[in-house]
Amino acid sequence: MSLKKKLIVLNTTIMLGLGSAFAIPSVKAESITDIQSQRTGIQSDISEAEQVIQQLKKEQSKMNAQIAQIESAMKENDQKIKDTKQEIKDTEKDIESLKKEIKALEDRIAKREEVLKERALSFQESGGDVEYLEVVLGSKSFGEFVNRVGAVATIVEADQQILSEQEADKADLEKKQATVEKKLQSLKDMEVELKGMQSQIEDQKAETVNMKAKIEKKESETEALKQSLENKDAGLEAQIASIRENIKKEEERKASEKADLDRVAEEVNSSNASSEGSASSSSEESSSSSKGEASAKSSSKAESSSNSSKDSSAAKPAASKTETSSKPSSANTGSAITAGYKYIGNSSYKFGGGRTASDIANGLFDCSAFVAWAYKQAGVNLPASTDALKGAGRQVSDSQKQPGDLVFFNTYKTDGHVGIYVGGGKFIGSQSSTGVAIANMDSGYWAGVYNGRVVRVN
């Protein structure tokens, strides 16, 4: 092979080597760009997962506080049930004691009745028409007259005293019986009501614990997703590092090959410079031209690769995040309705609650106390019991009910629950299962226990 041909082959080999050295990093750079784009998306997902986890932690903390409130209410209710049972026992003892008193009274009444019967019989045997005046005037001497007047006065006074004592004992007996029976019935009613409320509070706790478990499960799943995304991101980061290391090694190898080719070319050019000057000159021009073309091609490839990478990045849609919030409707239905909105999701049912500043501050209400409190915020004073609230205004038909009307439900007893109608088939009230909340009375549980009683506050 002639020297000219050797130089052409040598230069061609150099150009091919240089082209590969530029092309391979360009292709790998595109791979890095794609991976970086993937990492950007994954890191955005990780950020969203962290936000979800923080929100779930807040909800869990809120659930824990609500459970603590419910347990406190249950504890107080349990104590009230125990106290009521003890009062019932004490009242039953009072009743037993009263029965003994009643027996003694009945015996005294019976004895007096016997005395009165005997006197009536004696009076009848004497003819039934003997007057006290005849007894007095029938005396034979003044001394006998005085004695007879005294005896008659004593008999009349004794009869009157017996009758008076008889009536007093009967009245006292009836009063004691009525008082004790009323107290016993009141305590029994309270025990039934407390047991009903306790059952509802237990249901509320079970529902809250179930909700907490769901939140914990969701938090655990989100943590697992976050960990998976972090692992994937770490894998992509390692992949980028590996590609960059390969690019570096490839560049070093190509640089070494280029140096070797340059050295061989220089040796060939030096050894044949004198004999084939013209050929050498021609070869150098050809080599220079080839290098320029190769360099231009390499530059064109790099620019094309860069543009392609940018276009690819631009074509990918930016990650977006939509936040939605849901709040209950705050239609202008009066201060009595809107006053309770601040307690929605931030309160607990408590039997007998809502009647002290401490209970109100902590969102502890029963149904009737919440209604009374809500209307008080609107400047209207209402009683805090369901029975009294039935008479707090005029009754209207169910078809005429309006926002602000009181609606009643048959829960553990007739009219055992009350709330404020807000419109759209819904009412706001303090429910044993949710605390203060807006509930649907057209379907589900509340539709089944709604009794149609509607009271419009005067």
mmCIF file of N, CA and C in Angstrom, residues 101-117 162-174:
data_model
loop_
_atom_site.group_PDB
_atom_site.id
_atom_site.type_symbol
_atom_site.label_atom_id
_atom_site.label_comp_id
_atom_site.label_asym_id
_atom_site.label_seq_id
_atom_site.Cartn_x
_atom_site.Cartn_y
_atom_site.Cartn_z
ATOM 1 N N GLU A 101 -94.628 4.156 108.014
ATOM 2 C CA GLU A 101 -95.351 5.311 108.522
ATOM 3 C C GLU A 101 -96.807 5.293 108.061
ATOM 4 N N ILE A 102 -96.963 4.921 106.796
ATOM 5 C CA ILE A 102 -98.326 4.840 106.252
ATOM 6 C C ILE A 102 -99.155 3.818 107.024
ATOM 7 N N LYS A 103 -98.517 2.687 107.383
ATOM 8 C CA LYS A 103 -99.228 1.640 108.148
ATOM 9 C C LYS A 103 -99.639 2.182 109.512
ATOM 10 N N ALA A 104 -98.715 2.947 110.158
ATOM 11 C CA ALA A 104 -99.045 3.519 111.468
ATOM 12 C C ALA A 104 -100.181 4.522 111.342
ATOM 13 N N LEU A 105 -100.112 5.346 110.264
ATOM 14 C CA LEU A 105 -101.183 6.324 110.039
ATOM 15 C C LEU A 105 -102.512 5.622 109.806
ATOM 16 N N GLU A 106 -102.462 4.557 108.994
ATOM 17 C CA GLU A 106 -103.685 3.814 108.715
ATOM 18 C C GLU A 106 -104.277 3.213 109.994
ATOM 19 N N ASP A 107 -103.364 2.745 110.892
ATOM 20 C CA ASP A 107 -103.841 2.185 112.170
ATOM 21 C C ASP A 107 -104.503 3.264 113.016
ATOM 22 N N ARG A 108 -103.878 4.448 113.076
ATOM 23 C CA ARG A 108 -104.464 5.533 113.866
ATOM 24 C C ARG A 108 -105.822 5.947 113.298
ATOM 25 N N ILE A 109 -105.860 6.028 111.968
ATOM 26 C CA ILE A 109 -107.121 6.401 111.313
ATOM 27 C C ILE A 109 -108.210 5.374 111.620
ATOM 28 N N ALA A 110 -107.809 4.082 111.601
ATOM 29 C CA ALA A 110 -108.777 3.010 111.864
ATOM 30 C C ALA A 110 -109.308 3.094 113.303
ATOM 31 N N LYS A 111 -108.402 3.387 114.252
ATOM 32 C CA LYS A 111 -108.819 3.490 115.654
ATOM 33 C C LYS A 111 -109.775 4.666 115.853
ATOM 34 N N ARG A 112 -109.440 5.798 115.227
ATOM 35 C CA ARG A 112 -110.313 6.961 115.348
ATOM 36 C C ARG A 112 -111.690 6.665 114.754
ATOM 37 N N GLU A 113 -111.671 5.962 113.638
ATOM 38 C CA GLU A 113 -112.942 5.609 113.012
ATOM 39 C C GLU A 113 -113.789 4.729 113.935
ATOM 40 N N GLU A 114 -113.123 3.823 114.683
ATOM 41 C CA GLU A 114 -113.842 2.975 115.629
ATOM 42 C C GLU A 114 -114.477 3.811 116.732
ATOM 43 N N VAL A 115 -113.699 4.800 117.263
ATOM 44 C CA VAL A 115 -114.214 5.688 118.317
ATOM 45 C C VAL A 115 -115.423 6.454 117.817
ATOM 46 N N LEU A 116 -115.281 6.991 116.583
ATOM 47 C CA LEU A 116 -116.376 7.767 116.013
ATOM 48 C C LEU A 116 -117.613 6.880 115.778
ATOM 49 N N LYS A 117 -117.353 5.631 115.365
ATOM 50 C CA LYS A 117 -118.465 4.697 115.163
ATOM 51 C C LYS A 117 -119.208 4.425 116.478
ATOM 52 N N ILE A 162 -110.694 14.759 117.117
ATOM 53 C CA ILE A 162 -110.530 13.477 116.397
ATOM 54 C C ILE A 162 -110.719 13.682 114.899
ATOM 55 N N LEU A 163 -111.758 14.417 114.539
ATOM 56 C CA LEU A 163 -112.018 14.659 113.117
ATOM 57 C C LEU A 163 -110.886 15.460 112.470
ATOM 58 N N SER A 164 -110.383 16.462 113.217
ATOM 59 C CA SER A 164 -109.286 17.295 112.685
ATOM 60 C C SER A 164 -108.021 16.473 112.475
ATOM 61 N N GLU A 165 -107.680 15.643 113.461
ATOM 62 C CA GLU A 165 -106.496 14.786 113.343
ATOM 63 C C GLU A 165 -106.664 13.774 112.208
ATOM 64 N N GLN A 166 -107.880 13.294 112.079
ATOM 65 C CA GLN A 166 -108.151 12.328 111.009
ATOM 66 C C GLN A 166 -107.882 12.950 109.635
ATOM 67 N N GLU A 167 -108.410 14.147 109.415
ATOM 68 C CA GLU A 167 -108.221 14.811 108.127
ATOM 69 C C GLU A 167 -106.751 15.169 107.892
ATOM 70 N N ALA A 168 -106.062 15.604 108.945
ATOM 71 C CA ALA A 168 -104.634 15.978 108.819
ATOM 72 C C ALA A 168 -103.788 14.763 108.455
ATOM 73 N N ASP A 169 -104.061 13.626 109.109
ATOM 74 C CA ASP A 169 -103.291 12.409 108.819
ATOM 75 C C ASP A 169 -103.552 11.922 107.393
ATOM 76 N N LYS A 170 -104.776 12.003 106.953
ATOM 77 C CA LYS A 170 -105.089 11.585 105.588
ATOM 78 C C LYS A 170 -104.371 12.478 104.561
ATOM 79 N N ALA A 171 -104.395 13.782 104.808
ATOM 80 C CA ALA A 171 -103.723 14.713 103.880
ATOM 81 C C ALA A 171 -102.216 14.476 103.854
ATOM 82 N N ASP A 172 -101.638 14.255 105.047
ATOM 83 C CA ASP A 172 -100.192 14.006 105.125
ATOM 84 C C ASP A 172 -99.835 12.711 104.405
ATOM 85 N N LEU A 173 -100.675 11.713 104.592
ATOM 86 C CA LEU A 173 -100.439 10.426 103.935
ATOM 87 C C LEU A 173 -100.459 10.572 102.416
ATOM 88 N N GLU A 174 -101.464 11.252 101.896
ATOM 89 C CA GLU A 174 -101.572 11.427 100.450
ATOM 90 C C GLU A 174 -100.388 12.236 99.902
#
